[in-house]
Coordinates of C-alpha atoms in Angstrom, one line a residue:
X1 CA 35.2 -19.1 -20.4
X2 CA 35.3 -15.5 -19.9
X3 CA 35.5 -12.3 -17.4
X4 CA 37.2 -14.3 -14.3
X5 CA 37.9 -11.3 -11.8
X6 CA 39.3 -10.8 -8.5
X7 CA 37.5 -10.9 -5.4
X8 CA 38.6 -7.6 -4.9
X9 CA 38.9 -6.0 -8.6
X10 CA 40.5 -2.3 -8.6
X11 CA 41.2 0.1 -11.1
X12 CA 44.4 -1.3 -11.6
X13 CA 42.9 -3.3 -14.7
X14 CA 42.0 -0.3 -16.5
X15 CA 45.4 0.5 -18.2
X16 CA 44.7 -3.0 -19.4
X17 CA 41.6 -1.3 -21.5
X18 CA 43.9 1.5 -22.3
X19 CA 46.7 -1.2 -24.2
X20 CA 43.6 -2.7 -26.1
X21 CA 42.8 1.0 -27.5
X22 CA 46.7 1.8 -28.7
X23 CA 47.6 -1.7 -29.8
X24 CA 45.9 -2.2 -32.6
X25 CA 47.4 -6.0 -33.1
X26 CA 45.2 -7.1 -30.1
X27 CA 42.2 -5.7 -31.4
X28 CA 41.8 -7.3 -35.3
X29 CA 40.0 -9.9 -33.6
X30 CA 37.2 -8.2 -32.4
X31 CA 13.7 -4.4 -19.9
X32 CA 4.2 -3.9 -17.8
X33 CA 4.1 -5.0 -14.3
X34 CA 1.2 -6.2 -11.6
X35 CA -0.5 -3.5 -9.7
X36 CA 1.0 -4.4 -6.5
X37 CA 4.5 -3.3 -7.0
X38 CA 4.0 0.1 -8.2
X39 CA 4.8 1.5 -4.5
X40 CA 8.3 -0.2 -4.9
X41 CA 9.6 2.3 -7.8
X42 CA 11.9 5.5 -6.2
X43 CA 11.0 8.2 -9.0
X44 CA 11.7 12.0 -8.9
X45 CA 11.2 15.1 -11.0
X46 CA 13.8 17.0 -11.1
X47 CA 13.0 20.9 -11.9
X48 CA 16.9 21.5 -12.2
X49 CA 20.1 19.5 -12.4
X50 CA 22.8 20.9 -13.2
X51 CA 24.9 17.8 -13.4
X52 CA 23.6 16.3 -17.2
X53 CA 21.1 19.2 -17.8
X54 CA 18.7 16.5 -19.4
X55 CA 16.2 17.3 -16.7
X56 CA 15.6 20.7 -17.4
X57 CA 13.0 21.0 -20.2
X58 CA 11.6 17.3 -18.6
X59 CA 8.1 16.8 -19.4
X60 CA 5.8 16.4 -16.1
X61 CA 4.8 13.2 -15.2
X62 CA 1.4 11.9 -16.8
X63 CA -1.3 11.2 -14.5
X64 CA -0.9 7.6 -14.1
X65 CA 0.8 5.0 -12.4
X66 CA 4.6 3.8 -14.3
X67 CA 4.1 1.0 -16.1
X68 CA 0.7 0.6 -16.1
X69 CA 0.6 0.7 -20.0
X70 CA 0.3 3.3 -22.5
X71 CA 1.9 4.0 -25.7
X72 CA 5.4 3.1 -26.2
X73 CA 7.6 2.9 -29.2
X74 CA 7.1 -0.1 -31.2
X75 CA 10.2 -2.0 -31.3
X76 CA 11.7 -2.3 -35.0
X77 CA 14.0 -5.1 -36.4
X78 CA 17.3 -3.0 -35.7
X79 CA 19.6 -6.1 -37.0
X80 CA 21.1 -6.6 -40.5
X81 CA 19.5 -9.3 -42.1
X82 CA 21.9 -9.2 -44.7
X83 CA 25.0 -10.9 -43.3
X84 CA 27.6 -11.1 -46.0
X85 CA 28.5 -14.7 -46.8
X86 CA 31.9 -14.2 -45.8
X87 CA 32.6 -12.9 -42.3
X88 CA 35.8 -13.2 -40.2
X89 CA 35.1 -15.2 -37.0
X90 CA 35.9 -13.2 -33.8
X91 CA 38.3 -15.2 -31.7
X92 CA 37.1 -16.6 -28.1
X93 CA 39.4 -14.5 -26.2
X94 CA 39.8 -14.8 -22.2
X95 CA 39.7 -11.4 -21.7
X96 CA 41.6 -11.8 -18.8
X97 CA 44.0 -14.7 -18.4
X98 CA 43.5 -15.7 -14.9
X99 CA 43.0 -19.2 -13.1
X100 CA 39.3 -20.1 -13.2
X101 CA 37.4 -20.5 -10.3
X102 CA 37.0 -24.2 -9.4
X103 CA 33.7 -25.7 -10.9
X104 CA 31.2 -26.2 -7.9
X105 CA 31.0 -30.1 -6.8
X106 CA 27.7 -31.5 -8.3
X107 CA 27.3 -33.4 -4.9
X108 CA 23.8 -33.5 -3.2
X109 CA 22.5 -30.3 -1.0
X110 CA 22.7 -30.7 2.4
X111 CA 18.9 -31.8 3.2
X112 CA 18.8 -33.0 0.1
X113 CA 16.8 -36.8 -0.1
X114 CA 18.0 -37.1 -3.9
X115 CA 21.3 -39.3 -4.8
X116 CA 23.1 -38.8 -7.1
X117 CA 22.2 -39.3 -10.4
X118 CA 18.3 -39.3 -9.4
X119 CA 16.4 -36.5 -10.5
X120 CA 13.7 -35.0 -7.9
X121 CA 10.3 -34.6 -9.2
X122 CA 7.2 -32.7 -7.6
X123 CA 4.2 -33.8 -10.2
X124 CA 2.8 -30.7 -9.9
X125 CA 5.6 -28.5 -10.0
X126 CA 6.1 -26.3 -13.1
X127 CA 8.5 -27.6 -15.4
X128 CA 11.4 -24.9 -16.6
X129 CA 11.2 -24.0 -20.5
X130 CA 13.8 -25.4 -22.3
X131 CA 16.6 -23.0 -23.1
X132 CA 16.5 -22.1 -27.2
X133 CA 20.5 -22.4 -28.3
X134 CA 22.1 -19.0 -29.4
X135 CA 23.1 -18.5 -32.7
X136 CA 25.8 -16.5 -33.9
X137 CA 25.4 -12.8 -34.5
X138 CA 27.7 -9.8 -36.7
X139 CA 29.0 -6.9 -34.8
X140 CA 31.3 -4.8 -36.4
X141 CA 32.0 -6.8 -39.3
X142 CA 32.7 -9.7 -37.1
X143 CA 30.8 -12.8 -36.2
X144 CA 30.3 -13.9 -32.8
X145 CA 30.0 -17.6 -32.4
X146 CA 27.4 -18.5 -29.3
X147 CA 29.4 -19.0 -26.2
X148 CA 32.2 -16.9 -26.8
X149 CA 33.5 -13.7 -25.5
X150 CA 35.6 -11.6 -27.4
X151 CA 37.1 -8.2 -27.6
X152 CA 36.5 -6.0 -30.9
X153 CA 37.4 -2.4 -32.6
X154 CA 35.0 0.6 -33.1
X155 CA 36.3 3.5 -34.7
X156 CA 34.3 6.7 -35.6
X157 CA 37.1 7.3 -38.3
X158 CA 37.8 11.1 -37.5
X159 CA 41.1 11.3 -37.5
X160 CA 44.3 11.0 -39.9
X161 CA 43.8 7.4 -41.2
X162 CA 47.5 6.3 -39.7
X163 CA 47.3 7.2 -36.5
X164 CA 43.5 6.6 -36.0
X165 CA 42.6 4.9 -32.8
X166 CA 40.4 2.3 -32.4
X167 CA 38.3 2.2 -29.4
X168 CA 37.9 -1.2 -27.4
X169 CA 34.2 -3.1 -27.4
X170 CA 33.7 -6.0 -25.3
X171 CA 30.9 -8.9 -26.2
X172 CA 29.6 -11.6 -24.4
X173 CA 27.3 -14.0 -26.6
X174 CA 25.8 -16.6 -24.2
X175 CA 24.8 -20.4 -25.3
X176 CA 21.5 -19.6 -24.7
X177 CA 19.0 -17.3 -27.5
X178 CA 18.2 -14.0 -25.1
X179 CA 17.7 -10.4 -24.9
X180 CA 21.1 -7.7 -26.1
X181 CA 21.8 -5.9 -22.7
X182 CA 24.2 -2.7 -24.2
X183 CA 26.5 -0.7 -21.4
X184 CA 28.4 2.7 -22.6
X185 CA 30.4 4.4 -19.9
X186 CA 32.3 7.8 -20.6
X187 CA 30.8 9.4 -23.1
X188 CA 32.2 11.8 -21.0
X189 CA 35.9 11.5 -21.0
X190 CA 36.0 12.3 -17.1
X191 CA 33.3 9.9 -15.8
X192 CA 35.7 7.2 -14.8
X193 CA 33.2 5.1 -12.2
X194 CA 31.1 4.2 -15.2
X195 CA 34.4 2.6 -16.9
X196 CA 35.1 0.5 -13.9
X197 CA 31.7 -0.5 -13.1
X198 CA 31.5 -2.2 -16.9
X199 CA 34.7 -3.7 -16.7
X200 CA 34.0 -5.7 -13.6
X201 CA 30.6 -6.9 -14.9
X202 CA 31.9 -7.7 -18.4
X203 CA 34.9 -9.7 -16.4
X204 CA 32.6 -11.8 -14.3
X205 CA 30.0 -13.0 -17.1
X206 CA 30.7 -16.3 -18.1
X207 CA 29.4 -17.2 -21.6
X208 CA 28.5 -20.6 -21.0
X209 CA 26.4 -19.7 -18.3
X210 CA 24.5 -16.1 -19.8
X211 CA 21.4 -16.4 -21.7
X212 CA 21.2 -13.5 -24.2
X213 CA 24.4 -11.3 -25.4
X214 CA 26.2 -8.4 -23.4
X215 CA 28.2 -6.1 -25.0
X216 CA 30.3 -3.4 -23.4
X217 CA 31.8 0.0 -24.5
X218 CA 33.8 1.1 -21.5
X219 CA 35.2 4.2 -23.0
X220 CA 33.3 6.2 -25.6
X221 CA 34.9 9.6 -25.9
X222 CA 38.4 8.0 -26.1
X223 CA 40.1 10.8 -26.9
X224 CA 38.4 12.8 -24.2
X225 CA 39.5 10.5 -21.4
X226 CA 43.2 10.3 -22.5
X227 CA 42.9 13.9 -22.2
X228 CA 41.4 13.9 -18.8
X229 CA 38.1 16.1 -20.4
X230 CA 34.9 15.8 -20.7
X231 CA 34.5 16.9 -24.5
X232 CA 35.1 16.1 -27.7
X233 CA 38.2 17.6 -29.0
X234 CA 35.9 20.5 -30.8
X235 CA 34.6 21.0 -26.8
X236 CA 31.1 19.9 -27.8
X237 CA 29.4 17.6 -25.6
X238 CA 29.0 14.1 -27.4
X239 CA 26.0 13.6 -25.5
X240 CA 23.9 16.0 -27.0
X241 CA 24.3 14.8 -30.6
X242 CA 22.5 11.5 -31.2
X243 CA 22.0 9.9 -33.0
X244 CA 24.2 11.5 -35.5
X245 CA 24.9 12.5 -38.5
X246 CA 26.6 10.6 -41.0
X247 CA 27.9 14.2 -43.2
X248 CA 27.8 16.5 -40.2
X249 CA 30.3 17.5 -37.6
X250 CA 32.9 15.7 -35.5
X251 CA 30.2 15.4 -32.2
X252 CA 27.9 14.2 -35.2
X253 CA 30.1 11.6 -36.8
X254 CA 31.2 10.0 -33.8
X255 CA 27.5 9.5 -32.3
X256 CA 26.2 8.1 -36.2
X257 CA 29.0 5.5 -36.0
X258 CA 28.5 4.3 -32.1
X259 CA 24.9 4.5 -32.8
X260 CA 24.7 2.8 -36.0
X261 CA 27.3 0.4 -35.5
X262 CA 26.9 -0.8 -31.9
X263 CA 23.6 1.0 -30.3
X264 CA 21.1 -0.7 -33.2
X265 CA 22.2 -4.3 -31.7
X266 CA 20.8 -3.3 -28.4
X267 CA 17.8 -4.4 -26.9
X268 CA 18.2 -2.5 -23.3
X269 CA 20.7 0.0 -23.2
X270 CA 22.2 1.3 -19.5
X271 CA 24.6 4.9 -20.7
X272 CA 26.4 5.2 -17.1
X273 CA 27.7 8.9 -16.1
X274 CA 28.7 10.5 -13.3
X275 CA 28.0 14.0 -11.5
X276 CA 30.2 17.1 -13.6
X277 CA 31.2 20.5 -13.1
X278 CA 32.8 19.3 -9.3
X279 CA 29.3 17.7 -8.2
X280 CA 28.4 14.2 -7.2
X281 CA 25.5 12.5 -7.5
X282 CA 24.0 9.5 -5.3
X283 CA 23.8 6.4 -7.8
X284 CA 20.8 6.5 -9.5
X285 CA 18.7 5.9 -12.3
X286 CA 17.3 9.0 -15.3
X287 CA 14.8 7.5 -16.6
X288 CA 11.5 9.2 -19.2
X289 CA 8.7 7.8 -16.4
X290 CA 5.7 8.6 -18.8
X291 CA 6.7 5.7 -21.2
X292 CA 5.5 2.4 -20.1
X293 CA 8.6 -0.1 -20.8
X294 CA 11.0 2.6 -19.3
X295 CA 9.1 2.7 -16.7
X296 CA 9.0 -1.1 -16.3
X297 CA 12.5 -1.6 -16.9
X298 CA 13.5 0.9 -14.0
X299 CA 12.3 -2.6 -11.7
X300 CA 14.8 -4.1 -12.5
X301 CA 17.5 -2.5 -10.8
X302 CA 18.1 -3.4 -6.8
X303 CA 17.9 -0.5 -4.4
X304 CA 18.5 2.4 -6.9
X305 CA 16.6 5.7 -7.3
X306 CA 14.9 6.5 -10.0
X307 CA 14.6 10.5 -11.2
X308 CA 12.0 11.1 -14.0
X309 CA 13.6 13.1 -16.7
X310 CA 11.8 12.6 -20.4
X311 CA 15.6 13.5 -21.1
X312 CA 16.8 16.3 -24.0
X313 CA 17.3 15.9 -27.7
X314 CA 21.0 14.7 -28.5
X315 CA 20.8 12.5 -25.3
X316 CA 22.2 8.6 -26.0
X317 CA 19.1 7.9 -24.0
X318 CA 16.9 9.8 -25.7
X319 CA 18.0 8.9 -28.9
X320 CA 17.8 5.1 -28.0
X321 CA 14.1 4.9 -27.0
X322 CA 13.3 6.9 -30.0
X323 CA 14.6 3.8 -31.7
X324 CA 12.4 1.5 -30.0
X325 CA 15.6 0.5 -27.6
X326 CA 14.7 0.4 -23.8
X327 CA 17.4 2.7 -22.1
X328 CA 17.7 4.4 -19.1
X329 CA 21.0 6.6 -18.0
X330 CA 22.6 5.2 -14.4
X331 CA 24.6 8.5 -12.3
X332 CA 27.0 7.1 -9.9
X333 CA 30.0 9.5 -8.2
X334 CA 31.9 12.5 -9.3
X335 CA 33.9 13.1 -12.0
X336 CA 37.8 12.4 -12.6
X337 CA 37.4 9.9 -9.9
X338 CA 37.2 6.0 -8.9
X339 CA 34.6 5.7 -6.0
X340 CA 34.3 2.5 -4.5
X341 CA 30.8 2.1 -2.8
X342 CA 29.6 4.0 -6.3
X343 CA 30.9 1.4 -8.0
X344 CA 30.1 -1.6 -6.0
X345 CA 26.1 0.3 -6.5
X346 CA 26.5 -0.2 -9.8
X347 CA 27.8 -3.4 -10.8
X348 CA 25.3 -4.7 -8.1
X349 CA 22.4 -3.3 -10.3
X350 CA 23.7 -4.6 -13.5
X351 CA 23.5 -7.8 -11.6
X352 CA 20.1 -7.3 -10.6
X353 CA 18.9 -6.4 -14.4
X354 CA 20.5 -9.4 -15.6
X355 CA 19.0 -11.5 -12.9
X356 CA 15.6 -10.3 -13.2
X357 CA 15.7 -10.5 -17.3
X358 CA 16.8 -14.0 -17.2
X359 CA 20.5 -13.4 -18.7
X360 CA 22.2 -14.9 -15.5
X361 CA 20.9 -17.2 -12.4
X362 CA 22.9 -16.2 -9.4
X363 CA 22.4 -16.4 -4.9
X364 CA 20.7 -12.7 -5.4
X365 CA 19.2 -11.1 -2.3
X366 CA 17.0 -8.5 -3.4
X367 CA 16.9 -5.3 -1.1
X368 CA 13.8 -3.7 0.0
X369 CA 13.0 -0.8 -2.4
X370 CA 12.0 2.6 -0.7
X371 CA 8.3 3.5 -1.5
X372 CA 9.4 6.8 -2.2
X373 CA 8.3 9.4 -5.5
X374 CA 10.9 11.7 -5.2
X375 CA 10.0 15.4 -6.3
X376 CA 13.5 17.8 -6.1
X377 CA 14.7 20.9 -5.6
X378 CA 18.4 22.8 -6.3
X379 CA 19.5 24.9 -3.0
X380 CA 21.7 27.9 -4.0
X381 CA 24.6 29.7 -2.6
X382 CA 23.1 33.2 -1.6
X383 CA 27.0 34.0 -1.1
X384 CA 30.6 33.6 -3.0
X385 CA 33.1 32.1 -0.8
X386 CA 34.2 28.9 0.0
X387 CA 31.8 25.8 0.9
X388 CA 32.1 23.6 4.0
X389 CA 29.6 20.8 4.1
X390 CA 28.0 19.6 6.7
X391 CA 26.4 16.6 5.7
X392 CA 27.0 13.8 3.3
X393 CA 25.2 12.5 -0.1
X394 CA 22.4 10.3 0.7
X395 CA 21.6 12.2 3.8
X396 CA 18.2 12.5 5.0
X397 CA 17.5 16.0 6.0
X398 CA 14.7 18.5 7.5
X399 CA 13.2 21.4 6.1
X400 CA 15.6 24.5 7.4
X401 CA 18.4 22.2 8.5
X402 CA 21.9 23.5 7.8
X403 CA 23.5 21.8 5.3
X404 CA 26.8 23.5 4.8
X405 CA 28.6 27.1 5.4
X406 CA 29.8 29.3 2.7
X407 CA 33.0 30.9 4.2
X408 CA 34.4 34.2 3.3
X409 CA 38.0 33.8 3.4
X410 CA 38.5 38.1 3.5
X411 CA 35.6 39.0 6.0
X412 CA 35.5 35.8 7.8
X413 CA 32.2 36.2 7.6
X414 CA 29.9 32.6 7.5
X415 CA 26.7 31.8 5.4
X416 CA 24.7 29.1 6.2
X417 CA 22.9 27.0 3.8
X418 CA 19.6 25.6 4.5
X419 CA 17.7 22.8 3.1
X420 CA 14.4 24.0 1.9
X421 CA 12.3 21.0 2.5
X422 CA 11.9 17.5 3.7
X423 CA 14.1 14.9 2.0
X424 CA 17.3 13.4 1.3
X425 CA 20.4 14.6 -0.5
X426 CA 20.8 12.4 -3.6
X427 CA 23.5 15.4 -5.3
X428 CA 25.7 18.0 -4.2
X429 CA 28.8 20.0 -4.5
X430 CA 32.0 19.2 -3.1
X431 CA 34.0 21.6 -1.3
X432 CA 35.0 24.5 -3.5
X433 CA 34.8 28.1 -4.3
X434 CA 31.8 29.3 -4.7
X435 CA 29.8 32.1 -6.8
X436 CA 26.4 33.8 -5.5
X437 CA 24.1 31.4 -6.8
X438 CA 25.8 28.5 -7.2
X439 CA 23.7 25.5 -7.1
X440 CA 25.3 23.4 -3.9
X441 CA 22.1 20.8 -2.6
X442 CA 20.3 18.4 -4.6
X443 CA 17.0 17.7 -2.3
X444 CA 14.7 14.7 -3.1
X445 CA 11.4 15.4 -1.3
X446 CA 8.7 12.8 -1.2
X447 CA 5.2 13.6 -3.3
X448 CA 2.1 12.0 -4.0
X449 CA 2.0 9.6 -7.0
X450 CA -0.2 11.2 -9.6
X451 CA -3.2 9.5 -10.2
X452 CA -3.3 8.0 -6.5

């Protein structure tokens, strides 16, 4: 049993992630659909975002509806095949060593005319499929019996062989045969809701009850996040250098071992980040609209936007559907921060995904999804000073509304900030100083479908 977590989790567990990463001795061990619900997928274009900068050489949507078919990338046989014969069997670890939840009483339903014992049977009723078993699969170096959960060790080996650090990777290999479900959070050392949001869903999956195999990398840039940064410690941006090099530089290295090593397992891949550069962004999903089982996938996850960006070379994302891996990148928050409500978005759409794919079978109430195609907008700054908003993220706003003041602390002087359209604020800047042009409003504005 596996991933037990309070009713109310915090942050408090995360130091618990960060002894797994220095104590070395803990860690030997280790998504086309039916016509009718192509209104219920939130998309948007963005022409700028300043926030992940994937979105600004985005190709335009194609003229047809998402997921109504089209080419896609053939998915490859990414596994080994060549297990060695001798592999070192990852321990079931609980994770977390808490009291498990008491098993539910298997006592008849109220209104329920079956006893016990007696099974109900509707002759014309559909029969479930019988689960296949799981087998056992090797993940860094390790095998991973079927209904076990263990923790493991990735290291990009980049630093002086003593005092390399290894960098913690959770797994979840249900008793029943089903799809690889891949999370990363901080690639960018400073995007701490993604962390969170992977440790609580890792930490309620139970392995006896999950069809398929979850794994988990809650910190990628390890280094970066001890340091509080969002680089490398060469300063270049990990996320624009998959899927590697094996010879190259230090950016290189590290993406060719996380991708080789842990990405090629994957069969969906969700790369969580956060706004940067002291923006925020409402959670949502970046996701290359134009290919069919992206677009598809994008269903999957409850009451979350989705912004079309065909994404930038380097990307994880980009990288991972070049490999015939279905992968979308999830923004939720601001940067150097823990945001509840972002996080509780989050871990409720990994739910969802699960759900829908099969992996789990929970008492999910799906939301009603907003027939919304977003098209977006960046409203600038026409003035330095300091910014006072004056409405919040997820707003819906009119065309000409004030949005916020840009204060000048000398001339007192005050600068209003319009929206420039219809729509609703899914990203903006906090309160800050300001430059002439700074990019403040993030406007989602509703458009047509093309093809409609």
């Amino acid at each position: 049993m596996l991933f037990r977590r309070f009713k109310n989790a915090t942050f408090r567990s995360l130091p618990f992630l960060m002894v797994a990463a220095t104590l070395p001795g803990l860690m030997s061990a280790e998504e086309n659909s039916d016509d009718e619900q192509n209104s219920d997928v939130i998309v948007a274009q963005l022409a700028e975002d300043e926030n992940v900068e994937d979105v600004v050489r985005s190709e335009p949507r194609e003229g047809r509806e998402p997921g109504s078919g089209g080419d896609s990338p053939a998915t490859e046989l990414r596994r080994d095949e060549n297990t060695p014969e001798k592999l070192k069997i990852a321990p079931n670890i609980d994770l977390k060593k808490v009291t498990p939840r008491p098993e539910a009483d298997t006592e008849t339903e109220a209104g329920s005319d079956t006893q016990p014992g007696e099974e109900e049977i509707t002759p014309d009723a559909e029969q479930p499929e019988v689960p296949v078993p799981a087998e056992s699969f090797t993940l860094l170096g390790q095998e991973i019996l079927p209904g076990t959960s263990t923790r493991l060790a990735w290291s990009p080996e980049i630093q002086i062989a003593g005092l390399s650090q290894i960098t913690p990777v959770l797994v979840v290999n249900g008793v029943n045969a089903g799809p690889t479900l891949c999370l990363t959070g901080a690639i960018h050392g400073d995007e701490l809701n993604g962390i969170e949001i992977i440790r609580r869903t890792m930490y309620d999956l139970n392995p006896e009850k999950l069809t398929g195999r979850v794994i988990g990398v809650p910190i990628v840039n390890l280094t970066g996040f001890q340091q509080g940064s969002r680089y490398l410690p060469d300063r270049r941006d990990l996320n624009r250098y998959f899927p590697g090099r094996e010879n190259g530089n230090l950016a290189d290295r590290v993406a060719y071992s996380l991708f080789e090593n842990v990405i090629r397992q994957c069969d969906m891949l969700v790369d969580i980040h956060t706004g940067s550069l002291k923006r925020t962004n409402l959670p949502q999903l970046r996701a290359d609209m134009n290919n069919a089982d992206v677009a598809e996938f994008t269903r999957g996850f409850d009451r979350m936007a989705v912004v079309h960006s065909s994404g930038s070379a380097g990307m994880l994302r980009t990288a991972a559907v070049e490999a015939g891996i279905t992968a979308v990148t999830l923004e939720a928050g601001e940067s150097l921060r823990i945001q509840e409500h972002q996080i509780e978005a989050g871990v409720n759409s990994l739910n969802s995904l699960m759900d829908k794919h099969g992996m789990i079978s929970r008492m999910f109430v799906w939301g009603d999804p907003e027939p919304v195609y977003y098209d977006s907008t960046w409203v600038r700054a026409e003035h330095g000073g300091i910014l006072f908003s004056e409405i919040e993220l997820g707003a819906k706003v009119s065309e000409g509304e004030v949005l916020g003041y840009v204060s000048d602390p000398i001339t007192n002087a005050q600068h209003p900030i319009r929206s420039s359209s219809n729509g609703r604020v899914i990203g903006m800047a906090v309160d800050q100083v300001v430059m002439a042009g700074f990019a403040a409003y993030h406007i989602g504005t509703e458009a047509e479908v093309p093809g409609e």
